[in-house]
CSV table of C-alpha atoms in Angstrom, one decimal:
chain,number,residue,atom,x,y,z
A,1,UNK,CA,97.2,111.5,111.1
A,2,UNK,CA,96.4,107.9,111.8
A,3,UNK,CA,96.4,106.7,115.3
A,4,UNK,CA,95.8,103.3,117.0
A,5,UNK,CA,94.5,102.8,120.5
A,6,UNK,CA,94.9,99.6,122.4
A,7,UNK,CA,92.6,100.0,125.3
A,8,UNK,CA,94.3,97.6,127.7
A,9,UNK,CA,98.0,97.8,128.4
A,10,UNK,CA,98.0,94.5,130.4
A,11,UNK,CA,95.6,91.5,130.2
A,12,UNK,CA,96.1,88.6,132.7
A,13,UNK,CA,94.1,85.5,131.8
A,14,UNK,CA,94.0,81.9,133.0
A,15,UNK,CA,95.2,79.1,130.8
A,16,UNK,CA,92.4,77.7,128.5
A,17,UNK,CA,90.2,80.8,129.1
A,18,UNK,CA,89.1,83.0,126.2
A,19,UNK,CA,90.7,86.4,125.6
A,20,UNK,CA,90.0,89.5,123.6
A,21,UNK,CA,92.6,92.3,123.0
A,22,UNK,CA,91.0,95.5,121.8
A,23,UNK,CA,92.2,97.8,119.1
A,24,UNK,CA,90.6,100.9,117.7
A,25,UNK,CA,92.0,103.1,114.9
A,26,UNK,CA,91.3,106.7,114.1
A,27,UNK,CA,90.4,107.0,110.5
A,28,UNK,CA,87.3,105.8,108.7
A,29,UNK,CA,89.0,105.8,105.3
A,30,UNK,CA,90.1,102.5,103.9
A,31,UNK,CA,93.0,101.0,105.8
A,32,UNK,CA,95.0,97.8,106.1
A,33,UNK,CA,95.1,96.4,109.7
A,34,UNK,CA,97.6,94.1,111.4
A,35,UNK,CA,98.3,92.3,114.6
A,36,UNK,CA,101.9,91.6,115.5
A,37,UNK,CA,103.2,89.5,118.4
A,38,UNK,CA,106.5,90.2,120.2
A,39,UNK,CA,108.1,87.6,122.5
A,40,UNK,CA,110.7,88.7,125.1
A,41,UNK,CA,113.9,90.0,123.4
A,42,UNK,CA,112.6,89.3,120.0
A,43,UNK,CA,111.4,91.3,117.0
A,44,UNK,CA,107.8,91.5,115.7
A,45,UNK,CA,106.1,88.6,114.1
A,46,UNK,CA,103.0,89.1,112.0
A,47,UNK,CA,100.1,87.3,113.5
A,48,UNK,CA,97.4,88.2,111.0
A,49,UNK,CA,96.3,91.0,108.7
A,50,UNK,CA,93.2,92.4,107.1
A,51,UNK,CA,93.7,93.8,103.6
A,52,UNK,CA,90.2,93.3,102.0
A,53,UNK,CA,87.5,90.7,101.7
A,54,UNK,CA,86.2,88.8,104.6
A,55,UNK,CA,86.1,90.9,107.8
A,56,UNK,CA,87.1,87.9,109.9
A,57,UNK,CA,90.7,86.9,109.5
A,58,UNK,CA,92.4,83.9,111.2
A,59,UNK,CA,96.0,83.0,112.2
A,60,UNK,CA,97.4,79.5,112.1
A,61,UNK,CA,97.7,79.3,115.9
A,62,UNK,CA,94.0,79.9,116.8
A,63,UNK,CA,93.8,83.7,117.0
A,64,UNK,CA,91.2,85.6,115.0
A,65,UNK,CA,90.4,89.3,114.4
A,66,UNK,CA,87.3,90.9,113.1
A,67,UNK,CA,87.4,94.1,111.1
A,68,UNK,CA,84.5,96.4,112.0
A,69,UNK,CA,84.5,99.5,109.8
A,70,UNK,CA,81.6,101.2,111.5
A,71,UNK,CA,83.3,101.0,114.9
A,72,UNK,CA,86.8,101.4,113.5
A,73,UNK,CA,87.9,98.4,115.4
A,74,UNK,CA,90.0,95.3,114.9
A,75,UNK,CA,89.9,93.3,118.1
A,76,UNK,CA,91.9,90.1,118.5
A,77,UNK,CA,90.4,87.0,120.1
A,78,UNK,CA,91.3,83.5,121.0
A,79,UNK,CA,88.8,81.1,122.5
A,80,UNK,CA,91.4,79.2,124.6
A,81,UNK,CA,94.8,80.6,125.4
A,82,UNK,CA,98.0,78.6,126.2
A,83,UNK,CA,101.0,79.6,128.4
A,84,UNK,CA,103.0,80.0,125.2
A,85,UNK,CA,100.7,82.9,124.1
A,86,UNK,CA,102.3,85.0,126.8
A,87,UNK,CA,103.7,88.0,124.9
A,88,UNK,CA,103.1,91.5,123.9
A,89,UNK,CA,100.6,92.1,121.1
A,90,UNK,CA,100.6,95.2,118.8
A,91,UNK,CA,97.9,96.4,116.6
A,92,UNK,CA,99.0,98.4,113.5
A,93,UNK,CA,97.4,100.3,110.6
A,94,UNK,CA,98.4,101.8,107.4
A,95,UNK,CA,96.2,103.7,104.9
A,96,UNK,CA,98.0,102.3,102.0
A,97,UNK,CA,100.7,99.7,101.3
A,98,UNK,CA,103.4,102.3,100.7
A,99,UNK,CA,103.0,104.4,103.9
A,100,UNK,CA,104.6,103.4,107.2
A,101,UNK,CA,102.8,101.3,109.8
A,102,UNK,CA,101.3,103.1,112.7
A,103,UNK,CA,101.4,101.0,115.9
A,104,UNK,CA,99.4,101.0,119.1
A,105,UNK,CA,101.2,101.0,122.4
A,106,UNK,CA,100.8,97.3,122.8
A,107,UNK,CA,99.0,94.9,125.1
A,108,UNK,CA,100.9,92.6,127.4
A,109,UNK,CA,99.1,89.3,127.6
A,110,UNK,CA,100.0,87.1,130.6
A,111,UNK,CA,98.6,83.6,130.7
A,112,UNK,CA,98.5,82.2,134.1
A,113,UNK,CA,98.7,78.4,134.8
B,1,UNK,CA,115.5,81.7,103.1
B,2,UNK,CA,117.3,83.8,105.7
B,3,UNK,CA,115.2,86.3,107.6
B,4,UNK,CA,116.0,90.0,108.3
B,5,UNK,CA,119.3,90.2,110.1
B,6,UNK,CA,120.2,93.0,112.4
B,7,UNK,CA,123.6,93.6,113.9
B,8,UNK,CA,124.7,94.0,116.6
B,9,UNK,CA,122.0,92.6,118.8
B,10,UNK,CA,123.1,94.6,121.9
B,11,UNK,CA,125.1,97.8,122.2
B,12,UNK,CA,126.1,100.0,125.0
B,13,UNK,CA,127.3,103.5,124.3
B,14,UNK,CA,128.1,106.6,126.2
B,15,UNK,CA,126.3,110.0,125.9
B,16,UNK,CA,127.7,112.1,123.1
B,17,UNK,CA,129.0,109.1,121.1
B,18,UNK,CA,127.7,108.0,117.8
B,19,UNK,CA,126.4,104.6,116.8
B,20,UNK,CA,125.8,102.7,113.5
B,21,UNK,CA,123.3,99.9,113.3
B,22,UNK,CA,123.0,97.5,110.4
B,23,UNK,CA,120.1,95.7,108.8
B,24,UNK,CA,120.3,93.0,106.1
B,25,UNK,CA,116.9,92.5,104.5
B,26,UNK,CA,115.5,89.2,103.2
B,27,UNK,CA,117.2,88.4,99.9
B,28,UNK,CA,115.4,90.2,97.0
B,29,UNK,CA,113.7,92.7,99.2
B,30,UNK,CA,114.3,96.3,98.1
B,31,UNK,CA,112.7,98.2,101.0
B,32,UNK,CA,114.0,98.6,104.5
B,33,UNK,CA,112.1,100.5,107.2
B,34,UNK,CA,113.4,101.4,110.7
B,35,UNK,CA,111.4,101.8,113.9
B,36,UNK,CA,112.3,102.8,117.4
B,37,UNK,CA,110.7,101.0,120.3
B,38,UNK,CA,110.7,102.5,123.8
B,39,UNK,CA,108.5,101.7,126.8
B,40,UNK,CA,107.1,105.2,126.9
B,41,UNK,CA,106.5,106.0,123.2
B,42,UNK,CA,106.0,102.5,121.8
B,43,UNK,CA,106.9,101.8,118.2
B,44,UNK,CA,107.7,104.9,116.2
B,45,UNK,CA,108.7,105.1,112.5
B,46,UNK,CA,112.1,106.5,111.7
B,47,UNK,CA,112.6,106.2,108.0
B,48,UNK,CA,112.2,104.0,105.0
B,49,UNK,CA,114.6,103.3,102.1
B,50,UNK,CA,113.6,101.9,98.8
B,51,UNK,CA,116.1,101.2,96.1
B,52,UNK,CA,118.7,103.3,97.9
B,53,UNK,CA,116.4,106.4,98.2
B,54,UNK,CA,114.7,107.6,101.3
B,55,UNK,CA,111.0,107.4,100.6
B,56,UNK,CA,109.5,108.2,103.9
B,57,UNK,CA,110.7,109.9,107.1
B,58,UNK,CA,109.3,110.0,110.6
B,59,UNK,CA,109.4,112.9,113.1
B,60,UNK,CA,112.9,112.4,114.5
B,61,UNK,CA,115.7,115.0,114.9
B,62,UNK,CA,118.5,115.2,112.3
B,63,UNK,CA,120.8,113.2,114.6
B,64,UNK,CA,119.1,110.2,113.2
B,65,UNK,CA,120.1,109.3,109.7
B,66,UNK,CA,120.2,106.3,107.5
B,67,UNK,CA,121.3,105.0,104.1
B,68,UNK,CA,120.8,102.0,101.9
B,69,UNK,CA,123.4,100.3,99.8
B,70,UNK,CA,123.0,98.8,96.3
B,71,UNK,CA,122.6,95.3,97.8
B,72,UNK,CA,119.6,96.7,99.8
B,73,UNK,CA,121.5,96.5,103.2
B,74,UNK,CA,120.7,99.5,105.3
B,75,UNK,CA,122.4,101.3,108.1
B,76,UNK,CA,121.1,103.8,110.5
B,77,UNK,CA,123.3,106.2,112.4
B,78,UNK,CA,122.6,108.2,115.6
B,79,UNK,CA,125.0,111.0,116.4
B,80,UNK,CA,125.5,112.8,119.7
B,81,UNK,CA,123.7,110.1,121.7
B,82,UNK,CA,121.4,111.0,124.4
B,83,UNK,CA,120.0,108.9,127.3
B,84,UNK,CA,116.6,109.0,125.7
B,85,UNK,CA,118.0,107.2,122.6
B,86,UNK,CA,118.1,104.0,124.6
B,87,UNK,CA,115.7,101.8,122.8
B,88,UNK,CA,115.1,98.7,120.7
B,89,UNK,CA,115.7,99.6,117.1
B,90,UNK,CA,113.8,97.3,114.6
B,91,UNK,CA,114.1,97.1,110.9
B,92,UNK,CA,111.6,95.6,108.5
B,93,UNK,CA,112.1,94.6,104.9
B,94,UNK,CA,109.6,94.1,102.1
B,95,UNK,CA,109.8,93.1,98.5
B,96,UNK,CA,108.5,96.1,96.8
B,97,UNK,CA,108.1,98.5,99.6
B,98,UNK,CA,104.6,97.4,100.5
B,99,UNK,CA,104.2,97.4,104.2
B,100,UNK,CA,101.4,94.8,103.9
B,101,UNK,CA,104.2,92.3,103.4
B,102,UNK,CA,106.8,93.5,105.9
B,103,UNK,CA,109.1,91.2,107.9
B,104,UNK,CA,110.9,92.4,111.0
B,105,UNK,CA,114.3,91.6,112.3
B,106,UNK,CA,115.0,90.8,116.0
B,107,UNK,CA,116.2,94.3,116.7
B,108,UNK,CA,119.3,96.0,118.1
B,109,UNK,CA,119.0,96.9,121.8
B,110,UNK,CA,120.9,100.2,122.3
B,111,UNK,CA,121.6,101.3,125.8
B,112,UNK,CA,123.1,104.8,126.3
B,113,UNK,CA,124.8,105.4,129.6
């Protein structure tokens, strides 16, 4: 069965500093990969996804993630964080479009002014 | 276009009672999936309905059940509530059941006392 490991449960970082949130998944077969963000008392919002093609995917608010098949990783990065990026971030995987998403346990990003 | 709507947003129930949660998907979407989110277990898949048929089911006891109506609205029911059922219940909808295009609602926060 698929599994997703988010190595850091909490990541504090100062405003305008870079950040990397790590995500590893269990299977080496073809997968679809996602990063979701959850603000307090809210549902999940899709941040970005990798389906195929370029291994580097970007979101509209400055986040990017790189799919690394050999390391089975999909780490999320941002070169300069803002206070408004404070939220919980979830990595998810599915081996095909018709099977349920499998989520990691989440990483709580706290941006400090 | 309205997003995924979940009602109610908050609910408090007593052990042993039953509860019904509702999810209205984005107009035109035929698939609805349900997830349970708890601090200890993270996000876990409950079940998915597509065109009124349960297509996938997670590893939850039979106390958890669901259904989907002809207008694609879905309900989930939990009978004989236990304290451990306290969680945020999220539903996600997609057009053709492809989880690569899933949109999440804001969730229903269930507290069992």
